[in-house]
Amino acid sequence: MKKHKFAAMALLCICTVLLVSCGNSAETAADSASEEKSTAVSESQQEEKQPYEIIREKENETKQIAEDEEQQEQELKDALNKFEFYYTEFDGGDVLMGISPHCDKASDEGKSCILPVLYIYGPSVLPFLCIGFNYVGDEYLDMDAVEIDTDNYRYTYDSENFIQEVQKNTVEVNGSEEKASELALRLTTEDDIENLVDIIKSDKVQLTFAKYNTAKPEFVECEMPDEDKQAITDALNAYYLYLNASEKVRAKALAAISYTEIES
């Protein structure tokens, strides 16, 4: 994933701040779907629960996230260290953008993917989680919709759900070949969180990147890369651990992470 793509993300993160200042947030977005969806969880799965699952379920047993601040700090540091962070300044503030290395791997191999992005504006501000839809192909698609098919559901996002216009870039695949890339970001709602959990739990996830707003529709179908599940899991863990931490714990964790500075 190249630096110019992060520059595009920097512009999008500023747009996120503007949306928040106008009263939009991950919990109150007006386009949040009203229909409740159940999460596809296999009864046979006996794996240890992820931190985001523990916090969401508000368990009060032995698996509960420790209230001890030192342990909270270490857990948050461990979660944030699974990201590559990029720092940028803009008029009125600055931001850290966290992106999973698993998404880099998919992009470098020329795979279209789901790209979770974690925006952190400081210890006193709640973090923001975005879903990125990253199309990679031989030619630009001018996509205006993305469909995600899990074991039980189909989730459809159109251009009205995106933060900003789709960003067009080029990516270098397999170290030499250039491919067209299109990126759209959506600020997550509570329903989107449920959708991401469903994606993680599903055995197979199909992605469709489409140009539907035309008499000659175009679309590209592909299976979601395996790396995406781990990237989404890491993003949810970091997001919920950050939400669950005190400002002091957040400050200590942020002071310890490394980042790359990019121009706004």
CSV table of C-alpha atoms in Angstrom, one decimal:
chain,number,residue,atom,x,y,z
A,1,MET,CA,0.0,0.0,0.0
A,2,LYS,CA,1.7,3.2,-1.1
A,3,LYS,CA,2.2,6.6,0.5
A,4,HIS,CA,-0.2,8.4,-1.9
A,5,LYS,CA,-3.0,6.1,-0.7
A,6,PHE,CA,-2.4,7.3,2.9
A,7,ALA,CA,-2.4,10.9,1.7
A,8,ALA,CA,-5.9,10.2,0.3
A,9,MET,CA,-6.9,8.7,3.6
A,10,ALA,CA,-5.6,11.8,5.4
A,11,LEU,CA,-8.1,13.9,3.4
A,12,LEU,CA,-10.8,11.5,4.3
A,13,CYS,CA,-10.0,11.6,8.0
A,14,ILE,CA,-10.4,15.4,7.9
A,15,CYS,CA,-13.8,14.8,6.3
A,16,THR,CA,-14.5,12.5,9.2
A,17,VAL,CA,-13.9,15.3,11.7
A,18,LEU,CA,-16.2,17.6,9.8
A,19,LEU,CA,-18.9,14.9,9.9
A,20,VAL,CA,-18.5,14.5,13.6
A,21,SER,CA,-18.6,18.2,14.3
A,22,CYS,CA,-22.0,18.3,12.5
A,23,GLY,CA,-23.4,15.7,14.9
A,24,ASN,CA,-22.6,12.5,13.1
A,25,SER,CA,-20.9,9.7,15.0
A,26,ALA,CA,-20.4,6.0,14.9
A,27,GLU,CA,-23.4,5.5,17.2
A,28,THR,CA,-25.8,8.1,15.7
A,29,ALA,CA,-25.3,8.0,11.9
A,30,ALA,CA,-28.6,8.7,10.2
A,31,ASP,CA,-28.3,5.9,7.7
A,32,SER,CA,-27.9,3.2,10.4
A,33,ALA,CA,-30.1,0.3,9.3
A,34,SER,CA,-33.1,-0.3,11.5
A,35,GLU,CA,-33.4,-4.1,10.9
A,36,GLU,CA,-31.6,-6.2,13.6
A,37,LYS,CA,-29.3,-8.9,12.3
A,38,SER,CA,-28.3,-12.0,14.2
A,39,THR,CA,-24.6,-12.9,14.1
A,40,ALA,CA,-23.6,-16.2,12.4
A,41,VAL,CA,-21.8,-18.1,15.1
A,42,SER,CA,-21.2,-21.8,14.9
A,43,GLU,CA,-22.1,-23.7,18.1
A,44,SER,CA,-19.1,-25.9,17.5
A,45,GLN,CA,-16.6,-23.1,17.8
A,46,GLN,CA,-14.9,-23.3,21.2
A,47,GLU,CA,-12.2,-20.8,20.5
A,48,GLU,CA,-11.1,-18.3,23.2
A,49,LYS,CA,-13.0,-15.1,22.9
A,50,GLN,CA,-11.5,-12.0,21.5
A,51,PRO,CA,-11.2,-8.8,23.6
A,52,TYR,CA,-13.9,-7.1,21.6
A,53,GLU,CA,-16.3,-10.0,22.3
A,54,ILE,CA,-15.6,-9.9,26.0
A,55,ILE,CA,-16.2,-6.1,26.2
A,56,ARG,CA,-19.3,-6.3,24.0
A,57,GLU,CA,-20.9,-9.0,26.1
A,58,LYS,CA,-20.0,-7.2,29.4
A,59,GLU,CA,-19.1,-10.4,31.1
A,60,ASN,CA,-18.5,-10.3,34.8
A,61,GLU,CA,-16.7,-13.6,35.1
A,62,THR,CA,-13.0,-14.6,34.9
A,63,LYS,CA,-12.7,-13.4,31.3
A,64,GLN,CA,-13.7,-9.9,32.1
A,65,ILE,CA,-11.2,-7.3,30.9
A,66,ALA,CA,-9.1,-6.4,34.0
A,67,GLU,CA,-9.9,-3.1,35.7
A,68,ASP,CA,-6.2,-2.8,36.7
A,69,GLU,CA,-4.8,0.1,34.7
A,70,GLU,CA,-1.4,-1.5,34.2
A,71,GLN,CA,-3.0,-4.5,32.6
A,72,GLN,CA,-5.3,-2.3,30.6
A,73,GLU,CA,-2.4,-0.3,29.3
A,74,GLN,CA,-0.5,-3.5,28.3
A,75,GLU,CA,-3.6,-4.9,26.5
A,76,LEU,CA,-4.1,-1.7,24.6
A,77,LYS,CA,-0.5,-1.4,23.6
A,78,ASP,CA,-0.5,-5.0,22.4
A,79,ALA,CA,-3.7,-4.3,20.3
A,80,LEU,CA,-2.3,-1.0,18.8
A,81,ASN,CA,1.0,-2.6,18.0
A,82,LYS,CA,-0.8,-4.9,15.5
A,83,PHE,CA,-1.3,-1.8,13.3
A,84,GLU,CA,0.9,0.4,11.3
A,85,PHE,CA,0.2,4.0,12.3
A,86,TYR,CA,0.4,7.1,10.1
A,87,TYR,CA,0.4,10.6,11.6
A,88,THR,CA,-0.8,13.8,9.9
A,89,GLU,CA,-1.7,17.3,10.9
A,90,PHE,CA,-4.5,19.4,9.4
A,91,ASP,CA,-6.1,22.8,10.2
A,92,GLY,CA,-7.4,22.5,13.7
A,93,GLY,CA,-5.9,19.2,14.8
A,94,ASP,CA,-4.0,16.1,14.1
A,95,VAL,CA,-4.7,12.4,13.8
A,96,LEU,CA,-3.2,8.9,13.9
A,97,MET,CA,-4.5,6.5,11.3
A,98,GLY,CA,-4.0,2.8,12.1
A,99,ILE,CA,-4.0,0.2,9.3
A,100,SER,CA,-3.5,-3.5,9.6
A,101,PRO,CA,-0.4,-5.0,7.8
A,102,HIS,CA,-2.7,-7.8,6.7
A,103,CYS,CA,-4.3,-5.3,4.3
A,104,ASP,CA,-0.9,-4.4,2.9
A,105,LYS,CA,-0.3,-8.0,2.0
A,106,ALA,CA,-3.7,-8.3,0.2
A,107,SER,CA,-3.0,-5.0,-1.7
A,108,ASP,CA,0.5,-6.0,-2.7
A,109,GLU,CA,-0.9,-9.2,-4.1
A,110,GLY,CA,-3.5,-7.3,-6.2
A,111,LYS,CA,-6.5,-8.5,-4.1
A,112,SER,CA,-9.5,-6.4,-3.6
A,113,CYS,CA,-10.4,-6.3,0.1
A,114,ILE,CA,-12.1,-4.8,3.1
A,115,LEU,CA,-9.8,-2.3,4.8
A,116,PRO,CA,-10.6,-1.3,8.4
A,117,VAL,CA,-9.1,2.0,9.4
A,118,LEU,CA,-8.8,3.2,13.0
A,119,TYR,CA,-8.7,7.0,13.5
A,120,ILE,CA,-7.3,8.3,16.8
A,121,TYR,CA,-7.5,12.0,17.7
A,122,GLY,CA,-6.1,11.9,21.2
A,123,PRO,CA,-6.8,10.4,24.7
A,124,SER,CA,-9.8,12.7,25.4
A,125,VAL,CA,-11.6,11.9,22.1
A,126,LEU,CA,-13.4,8.7,21.3
A,127,PRO,CA,-11.8,6.7,18.4
A,128,PHE,CA,-13.4,6.3,15.1
A,129,LEU,CA,-13.5,3.1,13.1
A,130,CYS,CA,-14.1,3.2,9.3
A,131,ILE,CA,-14.7,0.4,6.9
A,132,GLY,CA,-12.7,0.7,3.7
A,133,PHE,CA,-13.7,-0.9,0.5
A,134,ASN,CA,-10.6,-1.3,-1.6
A,135,TYR,CA,-11.0,-2.4,-5.3
A,136,VAL,CA,-7.9,-3.5,-7.3
A,137,GLY,CA,-8.2,-4.3,-10.9
A,138,ASP,CA,-6.8,-3.9,-14.4
A,139,GLU,CA,-9.0,-0.8,-15.1
A,140,TYR,CA,-10.9,1.7,-13.0
A,141,LEU,CA,-14.4,0.6,-12.2
A,142,ASP,CA,-15.9,3.9,-11.1
A,143,MET,CA,-17.6,1.9,-8.3
A,144,ASP,CA,-20.7,3.3,-6.7
A,145,ALA,CA,-21.7,0.2,-4.7
A,146,VAL,CA,-20.2,-2.6,-2.7
A,147,GLU,CA,-22.0,-5.9,-1.7
A,148,ILE,CA,-20.8,-8.3,0.9
A,149,ASP,CA,-22.3,-11.8,1.1
A,150,THR,CA,-21.7,-13.8,4.2
A,151,ASP,CA,-23.0,-17.2,5.2
A,152,ASN,CA,-26.4,-15.7,6.1
A,153,TYR,CA,-26.7,-12.1,4.9
A,154,ARG,CA,-26.0,-9.7,2.1
A,155,TYR,CA,-24.8,-6.2,3.1
A,156,THR,CA,-25.1,-3.5,0.5
A,157,TYR,CA,-23.3,-0.1,0.7
A,158,ASP,CA,-23.8,2.5,-2.0
A,159,SER,CA,-22.2,5.9,-2.6
A,160,GLU,CA,-24.5,7.6,-0.2
A,161,ASN,CA,-23.0,5.5,2.6
A,162,PHE,CA,-19.4,6.7,1.8
A,163,ILE,CA,-17.7,9.5,3.6
A,164,GLN,CA,-16.4,11.1,0.4
A,165,GLU,CA,-16.1,10.4,-3.3
A,166,VAL,CA,-14.3,7.2,-4.2
A,167,GLN,CA,-10.5,7.8,-4.3
A,168,LYS,CA,-8.6,6.6,-7.3
A,169,ASN,CA,-5.0,5.5,-7.1
A,170,THR,CA,-2.6,3.0,-8.6
A,171,VAL,CA,-0.9,0.2,-6.7
A,172,GLU,CA,2.2,-1.8,-7.5
A,173,VAL,CA,1.4,-5.5,-7.5
A,174,ASN,CA,4.0,-8.3,-7.1
A,175,GLY,CA,6.7,-5.6,-7.0
A,176,SER,CA,6.3,-4.5,-10.6
A,177,GLU,CA,2.9,-4.5,-12.2
A,178,GLU,CA,0.7,-1.4,-11.8
A,179,LYS,CA,-3.0,-1.9,-11.1
A,180,ALA,CA,-5.9,0.5,-10.8
A,181,SER,CA,-7.2,1.0,-7.3
A,182,GLU,CA,-10.4,2.6,-5.9
A,183,LEU,CA,-11.0,3.2,-2.3
A,184,ALA,CA,-14.2,4.2,-0.4
A,185,LEU,CA,-14.5,4.7,3.3
A,186,ARG,CA,-17.6,4.5,5.5
A,187,LEU,CA,-17.8,5.6,9.2
A,188,THR,CA,-19.1,2.6,11.1
A,189,THR,CA,-22.5,2.5,12.8
A,190,GLU,CA,-23.5,0.0,15.5
A,191,ASP,CA,-25.1,-2.1,12.7
A,192,ASP,CA,-21.9,-2.1,10.8
A,193,ILE,CA,-20.1,-3.4,13.9
A,194,GLU,CA,-22.6,-6.3,13.9
A,195,ASN,CA,-21.9,-6.8,10.2
A,196,LEU,CA,-18.2,-7.0,10.8
A,197,VAL,CA,-18.6,-9.6,13.5
A,198,ASP,CA,-20.8,-11.6,11.1
A,199,ILE,CA,-18.0,-11.4,8.5
A,200,ILE,CA,-15.4,-12.7,10.9
A,201,LYS,CA,-17.6,-15.6,11.9
A,202,SER,CA,-18.6,-16.6,8.4
A,203,ASP,CA,-16.9,-19.5,6.7
A,204,LYS,CA,-16.9,-17.7,3.3
A,205,VAL,CA,-17.3,-14.1,2.3
A,206,GLN,CA,-17.9,-12.9,-1.2
A,207,LEU,CA,-17.2,-9.3,-2.3
A,208,THR,CA,-18.8,-7.5,-5.2
A,209,PHE,CA,-17.5,-4.1,-6.3
A,210,ALA,CA,-20.0,-2.5,-8.7
A,211,LYS,CA,-21.0,0.4,-10.9
A,212,TYR,CA,-24.8,0.1,-10.7
A,213,ASN,CA,-25.9,3.6,-11.3
A,214,THR,CA,-25.9,3.2,-15.1
A,215,ALA,CA,-27.8,1.5,-17.9
A,216,LYS,CA,-24.6,-0.5,-18.5
A,217,PRO,CA,-23.8,-1.9,-15.1
A,218,GLU,CA,-20.3,-3.3,-14.4
A,219,PHE,CA,-19.2,-5.4,-11.4
A,220,VAL,CA,-16.4,-7.5,-10.2
A,221,GLU,CA,-16.9,-10.5,-7.9
A,222,CYS,CA,-14.2,-12.0,-5.7
A,223,GLU,CA,-13.7,-13.9,-2.5
A,224,MET,CA,-12.7,-11.8,0.5
A,225,PRO,CA,-9.0,-12.5,1.2
A,226,ASP,CA,-8.3,-14.6,4.3
A,227,GLU,CA,-6.2,-11.7,5.7
A,228,ASP,CA,-9.2,-9.5,6.0
A,229,LYS,CA,-10.7,-11.5,8.9
A,230,GLN,CA,-7.6,-11.0,11.0
A,231,ALA,CA,-7.4,-7.3,10.0
A,232,ILE,CA,-11.1,-6.8,11.1
A,233,THR,CA,-10.5,-8.7,14.3
A,234,ASP,CA,-7.5,-6.6,15.2
A,235,ALA,CA,-9.4,-3.4,14.4
A,236,LEU,CA,-12.4,-4.4,16.6
A,237,ASN,CA,-10.1,-5.4,19.5
A,238,ALA,CA,-8.1,-2.1,19.4
A,239,TYR,CA,-11.3,-0.1,19.0
A,240,TYR,CA,-13.1,-1.6,22.0
A,241,LEU,CA,-10.0,-1.8,24.2
A,242,TYR,CA,-9.5,1.9,23.5
A,243,LEU,CA,-13.1,2.7,24.3
A,244,ASN,CA,-12.8,0.8,27.5
A,245,ALA,CA,-9.6,2.5,28.7
A,246,SER,CA,-9.2,5.6,30.8
A,247,GLU,CA,-7.7,8.8,29.3
A,248,LYS,CA,-4.4,8.1,31.2
A,249,VAL,CA,-4.2,4.6,29.9
A,250,ARG,CA,-4.9,5.8,26.4
A,251,ALA,CA,-2.2,8.5,26.7
A,252,LYS,CA,0.4,6.0,27.9
A,253,ALA,CA,-0.4,3.6,25.1
A,254,LEU,CA,-0.3,6.3,22.4
A,255,ALA,CA,3.0,7.6,23.7
A,256,ALA,CA,4.6,4.2,23.2
A,257,ILE,CA,3.5,3.5,19.6
A,258,SER,CA,5.7,4.2,16.6
A,259,TYR,CA,4.3,5.9,13.5
A,260,THR,CA,5.2,7.3,10.1
A,261,GLU,CA,4.5,11.0,9.5
A,262,ILE,CA,2.8,11.9,6.2
A,263,GLU,CA,2.1,15.3,4.6
A,264,SER,CA,-1.5,16.4,4.8
